[in-house]
Structure formats: C-alpha cells, structure tokens
Coordinates of N, CA and C in Angstrom, one line a residue:
X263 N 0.8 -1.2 0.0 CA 0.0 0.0 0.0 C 0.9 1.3 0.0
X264 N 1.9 1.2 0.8 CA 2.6 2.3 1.2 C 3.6 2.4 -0.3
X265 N 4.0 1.5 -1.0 CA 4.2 2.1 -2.5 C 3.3 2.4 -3.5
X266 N 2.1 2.0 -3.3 CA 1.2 2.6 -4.2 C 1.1 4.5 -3.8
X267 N 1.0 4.8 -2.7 CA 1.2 6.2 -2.5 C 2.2 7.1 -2.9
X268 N 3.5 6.4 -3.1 CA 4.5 7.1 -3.7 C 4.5 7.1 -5.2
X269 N 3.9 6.6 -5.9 CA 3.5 7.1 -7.3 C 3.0 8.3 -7.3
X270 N 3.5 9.4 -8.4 CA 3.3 10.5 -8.5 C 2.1 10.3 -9.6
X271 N 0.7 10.9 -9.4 CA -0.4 10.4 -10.3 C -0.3 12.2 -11.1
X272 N -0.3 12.2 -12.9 CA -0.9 13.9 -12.9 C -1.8 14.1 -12.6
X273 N -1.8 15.3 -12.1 CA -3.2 15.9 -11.8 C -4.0 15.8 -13.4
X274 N -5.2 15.9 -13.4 CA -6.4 16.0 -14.8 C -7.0 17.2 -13.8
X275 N -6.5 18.1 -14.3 CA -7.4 19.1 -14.8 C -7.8 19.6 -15.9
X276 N -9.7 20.3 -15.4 CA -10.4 20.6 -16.6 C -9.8 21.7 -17.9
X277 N -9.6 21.6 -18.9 CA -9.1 22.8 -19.7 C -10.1 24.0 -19.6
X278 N -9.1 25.2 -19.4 CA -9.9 26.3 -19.1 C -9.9 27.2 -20.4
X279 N -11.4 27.3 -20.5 CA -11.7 28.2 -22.0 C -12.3 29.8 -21.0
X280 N -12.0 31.0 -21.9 CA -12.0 32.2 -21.6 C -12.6 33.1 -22.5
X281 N -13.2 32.3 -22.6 CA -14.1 33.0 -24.3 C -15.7 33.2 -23.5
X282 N -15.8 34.5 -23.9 CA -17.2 35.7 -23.9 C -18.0 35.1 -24.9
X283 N -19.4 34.7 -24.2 CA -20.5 34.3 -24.7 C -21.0 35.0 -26.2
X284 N -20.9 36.5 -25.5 CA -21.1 37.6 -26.5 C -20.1 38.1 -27.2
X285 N -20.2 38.4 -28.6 CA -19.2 39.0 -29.4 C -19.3 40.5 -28.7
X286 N -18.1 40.7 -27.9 CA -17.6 42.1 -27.3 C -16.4 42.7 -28.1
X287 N -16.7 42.9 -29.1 CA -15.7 43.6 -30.2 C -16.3 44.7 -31.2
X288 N -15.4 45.4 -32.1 CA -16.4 46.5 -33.2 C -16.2 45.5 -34.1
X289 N -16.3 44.0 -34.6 CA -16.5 43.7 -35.3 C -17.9 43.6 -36.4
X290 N -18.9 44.1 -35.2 CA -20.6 43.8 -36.0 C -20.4 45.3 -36.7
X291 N -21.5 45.2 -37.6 CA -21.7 46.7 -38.0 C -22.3 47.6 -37.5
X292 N -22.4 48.7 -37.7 CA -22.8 49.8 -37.1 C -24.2 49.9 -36.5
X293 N -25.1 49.1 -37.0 CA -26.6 49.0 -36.5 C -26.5 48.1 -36.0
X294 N -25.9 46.7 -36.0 CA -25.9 46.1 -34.7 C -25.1 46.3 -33.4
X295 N -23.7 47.7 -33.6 CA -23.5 48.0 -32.2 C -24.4 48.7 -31.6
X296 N -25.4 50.0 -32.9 CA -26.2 50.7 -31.9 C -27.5 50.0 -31.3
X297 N -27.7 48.5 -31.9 CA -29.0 48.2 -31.4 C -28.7 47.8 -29.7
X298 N -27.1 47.4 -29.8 CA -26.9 46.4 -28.7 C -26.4 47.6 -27.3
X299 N -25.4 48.5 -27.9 CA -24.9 49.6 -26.7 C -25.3 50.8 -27.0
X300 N -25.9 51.2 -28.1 CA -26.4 52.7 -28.0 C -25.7 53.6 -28.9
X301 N -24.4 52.9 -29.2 CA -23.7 53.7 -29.7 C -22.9 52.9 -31.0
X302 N -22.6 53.6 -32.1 CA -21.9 53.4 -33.0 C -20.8 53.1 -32.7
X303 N -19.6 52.7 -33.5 CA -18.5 52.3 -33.6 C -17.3 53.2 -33.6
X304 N -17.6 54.6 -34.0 CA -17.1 56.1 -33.7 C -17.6 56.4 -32.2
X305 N -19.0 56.2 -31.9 CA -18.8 56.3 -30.3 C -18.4 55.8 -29.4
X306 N -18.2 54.6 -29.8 CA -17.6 53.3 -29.2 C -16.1 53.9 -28.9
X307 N -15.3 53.9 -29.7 CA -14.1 54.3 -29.5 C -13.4 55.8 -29.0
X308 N -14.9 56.8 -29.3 CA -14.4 57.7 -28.6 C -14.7 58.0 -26.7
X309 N -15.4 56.8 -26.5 CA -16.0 56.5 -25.3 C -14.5 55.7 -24.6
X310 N -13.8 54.8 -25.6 CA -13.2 53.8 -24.8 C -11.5 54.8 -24.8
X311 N -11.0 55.6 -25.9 CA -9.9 56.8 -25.9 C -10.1 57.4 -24.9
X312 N -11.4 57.9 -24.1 CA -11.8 59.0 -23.1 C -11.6 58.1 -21.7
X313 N -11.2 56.9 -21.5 CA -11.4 56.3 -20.4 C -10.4 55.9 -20.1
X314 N -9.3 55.1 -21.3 CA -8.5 54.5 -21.3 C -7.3 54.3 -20.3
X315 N -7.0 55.7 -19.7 CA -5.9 55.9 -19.3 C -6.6 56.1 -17.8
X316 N -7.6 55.8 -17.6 CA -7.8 55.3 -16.0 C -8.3 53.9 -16.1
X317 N -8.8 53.5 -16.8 CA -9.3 52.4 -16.5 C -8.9 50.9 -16.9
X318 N -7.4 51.3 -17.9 CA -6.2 50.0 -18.3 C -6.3 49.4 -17.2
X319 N -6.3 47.8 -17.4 CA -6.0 47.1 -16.1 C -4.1 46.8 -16.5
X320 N -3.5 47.2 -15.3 CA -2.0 47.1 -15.0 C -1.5 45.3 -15.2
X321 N -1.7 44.5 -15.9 CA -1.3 43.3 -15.9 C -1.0 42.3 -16.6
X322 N -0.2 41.6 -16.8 CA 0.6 40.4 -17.6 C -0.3 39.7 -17.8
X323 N -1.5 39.1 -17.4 CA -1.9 38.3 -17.5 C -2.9 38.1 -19.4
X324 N -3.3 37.0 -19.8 CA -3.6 37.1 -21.0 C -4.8 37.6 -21.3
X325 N -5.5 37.2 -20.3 CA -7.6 37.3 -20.6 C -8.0 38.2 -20.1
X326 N -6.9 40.0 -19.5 CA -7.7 40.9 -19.3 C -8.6 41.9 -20.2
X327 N -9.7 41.9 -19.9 CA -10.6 42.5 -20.8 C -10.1 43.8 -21.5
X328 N -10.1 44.4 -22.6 CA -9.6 45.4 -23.2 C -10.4 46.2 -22.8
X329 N -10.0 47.9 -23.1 CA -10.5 48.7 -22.7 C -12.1 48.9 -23.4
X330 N -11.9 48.7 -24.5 CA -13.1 48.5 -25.8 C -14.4 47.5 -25.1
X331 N -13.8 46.3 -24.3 CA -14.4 45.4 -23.9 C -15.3 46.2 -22.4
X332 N -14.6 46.7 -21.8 CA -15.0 47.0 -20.5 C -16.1 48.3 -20.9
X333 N -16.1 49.2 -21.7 CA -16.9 50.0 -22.4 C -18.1 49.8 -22.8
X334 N -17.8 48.8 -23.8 CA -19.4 48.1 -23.9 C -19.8 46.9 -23.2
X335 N -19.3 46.7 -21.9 CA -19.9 46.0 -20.7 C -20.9 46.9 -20.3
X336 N -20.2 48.1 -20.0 CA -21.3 49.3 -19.0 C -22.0 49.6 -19.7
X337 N -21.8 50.0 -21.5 CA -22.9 50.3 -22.1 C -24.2 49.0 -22.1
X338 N -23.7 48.2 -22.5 CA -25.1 46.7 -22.4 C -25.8 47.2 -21.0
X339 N -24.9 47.3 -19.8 CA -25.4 47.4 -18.7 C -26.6 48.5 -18.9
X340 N -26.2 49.4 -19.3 CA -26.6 50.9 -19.0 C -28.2 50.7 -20.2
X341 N -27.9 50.1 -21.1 CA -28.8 50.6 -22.6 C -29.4 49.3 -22.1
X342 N -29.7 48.1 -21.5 CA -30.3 47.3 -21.0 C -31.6 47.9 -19.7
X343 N -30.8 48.2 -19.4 CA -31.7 48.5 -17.7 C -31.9 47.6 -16.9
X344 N -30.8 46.8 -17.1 CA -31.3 44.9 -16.7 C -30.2 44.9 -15.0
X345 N -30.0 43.8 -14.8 CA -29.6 43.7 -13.5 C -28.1 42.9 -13.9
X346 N -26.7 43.3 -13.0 CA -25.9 43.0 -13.3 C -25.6 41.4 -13.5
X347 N -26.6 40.6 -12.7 CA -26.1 39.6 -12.7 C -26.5 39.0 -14.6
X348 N -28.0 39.7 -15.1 CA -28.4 39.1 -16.3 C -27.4 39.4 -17.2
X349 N -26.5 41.2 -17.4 CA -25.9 41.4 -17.8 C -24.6 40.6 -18.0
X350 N -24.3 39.7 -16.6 CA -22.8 39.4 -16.6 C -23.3 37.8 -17.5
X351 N -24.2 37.0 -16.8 CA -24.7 36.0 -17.8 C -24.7 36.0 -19.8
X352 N -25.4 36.7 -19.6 CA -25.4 37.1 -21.6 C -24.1 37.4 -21.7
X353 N -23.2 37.3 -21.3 CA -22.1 38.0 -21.8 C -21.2 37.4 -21.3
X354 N -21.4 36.6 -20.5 CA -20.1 35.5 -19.7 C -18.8 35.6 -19.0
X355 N -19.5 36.6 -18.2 CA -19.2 37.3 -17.2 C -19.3 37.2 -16.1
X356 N -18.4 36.8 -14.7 CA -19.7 37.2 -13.5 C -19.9 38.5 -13.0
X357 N -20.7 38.3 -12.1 CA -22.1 39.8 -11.9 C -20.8 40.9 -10.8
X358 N -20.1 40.0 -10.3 CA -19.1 40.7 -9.3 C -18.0 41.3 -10.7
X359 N -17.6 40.9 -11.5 CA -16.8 41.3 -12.5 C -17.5 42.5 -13.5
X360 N -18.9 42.2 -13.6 CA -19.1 43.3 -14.7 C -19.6 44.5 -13.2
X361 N -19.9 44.3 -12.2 CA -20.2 45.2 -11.0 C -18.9 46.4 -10.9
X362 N -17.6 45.7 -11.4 CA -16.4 46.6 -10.6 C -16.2 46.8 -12.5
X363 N -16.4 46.7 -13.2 CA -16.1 46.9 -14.5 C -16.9 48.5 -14.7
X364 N -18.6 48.4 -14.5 CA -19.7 48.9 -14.4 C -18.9 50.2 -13.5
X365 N -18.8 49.9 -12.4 CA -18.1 51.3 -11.5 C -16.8 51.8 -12.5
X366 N -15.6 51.4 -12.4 CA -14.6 52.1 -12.8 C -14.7 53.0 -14.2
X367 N -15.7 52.3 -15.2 CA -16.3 52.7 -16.5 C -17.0 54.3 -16.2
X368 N -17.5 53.9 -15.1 CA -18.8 55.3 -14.5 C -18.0 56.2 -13.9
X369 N -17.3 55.6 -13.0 CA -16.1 56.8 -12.5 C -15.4 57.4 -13.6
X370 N -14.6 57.1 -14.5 CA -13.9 57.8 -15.1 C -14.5 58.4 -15.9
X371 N -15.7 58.6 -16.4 CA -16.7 59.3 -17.1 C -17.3 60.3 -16.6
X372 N -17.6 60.0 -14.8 CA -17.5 61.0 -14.2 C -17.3 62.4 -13.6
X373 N -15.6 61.8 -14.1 CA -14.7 62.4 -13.6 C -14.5 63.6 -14.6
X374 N -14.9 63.2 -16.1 CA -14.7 64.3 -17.3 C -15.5 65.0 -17.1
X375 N -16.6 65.4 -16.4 CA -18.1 65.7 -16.7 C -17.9 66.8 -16.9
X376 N -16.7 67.3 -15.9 CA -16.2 68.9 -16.8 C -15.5 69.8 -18.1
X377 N -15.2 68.1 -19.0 CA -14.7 68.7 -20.1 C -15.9 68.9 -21.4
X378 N -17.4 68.5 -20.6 CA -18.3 68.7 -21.2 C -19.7 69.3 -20.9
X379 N -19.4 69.4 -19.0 CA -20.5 70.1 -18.9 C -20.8 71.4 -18.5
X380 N -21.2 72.4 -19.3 CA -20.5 73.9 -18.8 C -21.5 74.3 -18.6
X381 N -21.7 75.2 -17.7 CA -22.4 76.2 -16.6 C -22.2 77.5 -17.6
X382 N -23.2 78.1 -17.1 CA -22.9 79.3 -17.9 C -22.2 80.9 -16.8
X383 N -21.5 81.7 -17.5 CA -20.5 82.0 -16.4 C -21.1 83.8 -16.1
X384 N -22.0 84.2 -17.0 CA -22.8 85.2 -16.9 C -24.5 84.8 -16.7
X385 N -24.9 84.7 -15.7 CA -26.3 84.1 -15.1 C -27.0 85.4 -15.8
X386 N -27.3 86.4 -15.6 CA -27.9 87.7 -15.6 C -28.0 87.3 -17.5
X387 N -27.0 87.6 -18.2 CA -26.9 87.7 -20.0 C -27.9 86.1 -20.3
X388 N -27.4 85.1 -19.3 CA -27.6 84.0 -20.1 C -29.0 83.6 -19.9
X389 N -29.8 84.3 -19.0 CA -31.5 84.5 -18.5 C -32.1 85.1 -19.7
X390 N -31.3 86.3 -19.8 CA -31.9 87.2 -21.0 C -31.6 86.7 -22.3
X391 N -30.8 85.8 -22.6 CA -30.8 85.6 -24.2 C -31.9 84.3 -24.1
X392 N -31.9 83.6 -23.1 CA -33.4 82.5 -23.2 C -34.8 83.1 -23.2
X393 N -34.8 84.4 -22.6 CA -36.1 85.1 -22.4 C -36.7 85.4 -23.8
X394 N -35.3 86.3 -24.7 CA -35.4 86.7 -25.6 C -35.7 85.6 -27.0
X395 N -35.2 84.6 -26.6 CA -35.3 83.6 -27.7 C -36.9 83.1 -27.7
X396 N -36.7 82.4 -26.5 CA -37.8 81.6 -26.4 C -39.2 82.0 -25.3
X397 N -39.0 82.7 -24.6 CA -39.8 84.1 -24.1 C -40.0 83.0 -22.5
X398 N -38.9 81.9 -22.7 CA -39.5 81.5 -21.1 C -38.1 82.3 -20.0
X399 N -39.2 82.9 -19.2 CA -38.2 83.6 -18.2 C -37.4 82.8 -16.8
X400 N -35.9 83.6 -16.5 CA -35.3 82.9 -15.5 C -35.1 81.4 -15.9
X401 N -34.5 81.1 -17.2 CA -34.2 80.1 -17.6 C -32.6 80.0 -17.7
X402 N -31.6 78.9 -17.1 CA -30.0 79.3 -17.3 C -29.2 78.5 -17.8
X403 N -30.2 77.2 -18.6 CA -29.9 75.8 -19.2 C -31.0 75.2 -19.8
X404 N -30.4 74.5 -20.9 CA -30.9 73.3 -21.6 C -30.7 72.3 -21.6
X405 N -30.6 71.0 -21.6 CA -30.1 69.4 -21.6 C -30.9 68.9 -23.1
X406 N -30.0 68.8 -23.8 CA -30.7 67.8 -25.3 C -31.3 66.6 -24.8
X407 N -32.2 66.0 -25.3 CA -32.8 64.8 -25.1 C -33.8 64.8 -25.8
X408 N -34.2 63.3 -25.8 CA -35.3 63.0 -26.4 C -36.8 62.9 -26.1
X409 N -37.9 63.6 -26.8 CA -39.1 63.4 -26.0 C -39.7 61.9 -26.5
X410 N -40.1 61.3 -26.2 CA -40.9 60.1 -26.1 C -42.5 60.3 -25.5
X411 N -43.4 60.4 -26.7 CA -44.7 60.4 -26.0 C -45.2 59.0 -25.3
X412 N -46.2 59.2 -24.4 CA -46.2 58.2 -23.7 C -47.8 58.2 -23.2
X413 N -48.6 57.0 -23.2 CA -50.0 57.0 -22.9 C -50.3 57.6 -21.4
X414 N -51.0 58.3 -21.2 CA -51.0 58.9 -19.8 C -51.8 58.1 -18.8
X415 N -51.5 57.4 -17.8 CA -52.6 56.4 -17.3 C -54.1 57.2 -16.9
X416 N -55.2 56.1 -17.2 CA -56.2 56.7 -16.8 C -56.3 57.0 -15.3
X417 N -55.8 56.4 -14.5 CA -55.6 57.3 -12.7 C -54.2 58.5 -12.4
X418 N -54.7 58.6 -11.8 CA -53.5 59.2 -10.7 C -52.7 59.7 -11.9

C-alpha cells in the first residue's frame, strides 16, 4: 500500500476556455452596435480613448478584458436596464466582475463631466438671451434629449 502512495499520479485538470458568450468587439456593423450599446463604432471608441488611461487594467496576464471590452460591458449594462447579474450571464461574465467593470467605466466618465458640462458664467446675460429667444423667463440651461410620448394612465 505504502508504494502505491509514492506514485506521482498527474493531476487531470479541466481545460480552461475564456471566451465571452457575446461577441464584445467592433466587429458587427454599425446597427448592430447601436442596437446592442447605443452607440456606433465612432462612439464606441471615442467612449473607450476618453477612459482608457484610468481604466487599463496594469497586468501580464492574457484574458484581461480590453478597454473597448470593459466599455461596452457598462454600455449593455446601461442601454439594457437589466440587472448586473443578467448582464454578466449574456455575456459571460460574473455579476461581481461586470459590477467593478460597471463602476470604474462610470467613475472615469465622471470624472470628465467637466470637459463637457458647462455652466454658464454670466447668469444675468444667459436669463436674458433664453427670455429673448424663447420668451421663457429665469431660464440658465438646456439638456438635449429625447421626448418620447407616452399614454397617460387613466388614474393618478
């Protein structure tokens, strides 16, 4: 017995595959990036250039997700409205991995908010050119967006 123990047996372990359920690349075309994250293949990359340099992961290792990749994690996340864990499933991920993906993606985006969101620096001029324009008073901003009509419920 006690020589059968000294045989060195290999270990069998399972081969590990690292391949994403979902194609997370700009390989589709342009209408199926925007169906999927919102954004085109020009936004795509000017989304993942604007991030890049906070959100590189520092590491040797082979299977870290590219910056392009981690971009349109949070967009799926974001243009879904779904819950991290369904997001990390479709996409073969777990929900704790697209969770800290999802944050660092949103921080560093946050962090620009000022190279794009400007206040206006004369309150008094910037009342009066909205008054003058559009005749609504004590107005000191706009936000573009979309209106979406919507059925009004019959209560409340």
């Amino acid at each position: 017995m006690a020589a059968f123990m000294q045989v060195p047996v290999p270990a069998h372990r399972k081969e590990r595959h690292f391949r994403l359920k979902d194609d997370l690349s700009l390989n589709l075309s342009n209408e199926e990036l925007r169906e999927r994250y919102r954004f085109g293949r020009e936004g795509l990359t000017f989304i993942s250039n604007l991030v890049s340099d906070d959100i590189t992961r520092k590491t040797q290792r082979n299977h870290a997700l590219t910056v392009s990749q981690m971009v349109m994690v949070t967009l799926r996340f974001l243009a879904t409205g779904s819950f991290l864990q369904v997001v990390g499933d479709t996409i073969g991920l777990y929900k704790g991995t697209v969770s800290l993906i999802v944050s660092d993606v949103l921080t560093s985006l946050c962090n620009k908010r000022d190279e794009f969101i400007k206040w206006p620096r004369n309150v008094d001029e910037t009342r009066g050119d909205f008054n003058r324009l559009s005749g609504f008073p004590n107005v000191l901003g706009a936000i573009d967006g979309t209106h979406v009509r919507i059925q009004a419920p019959s209560e409340d």
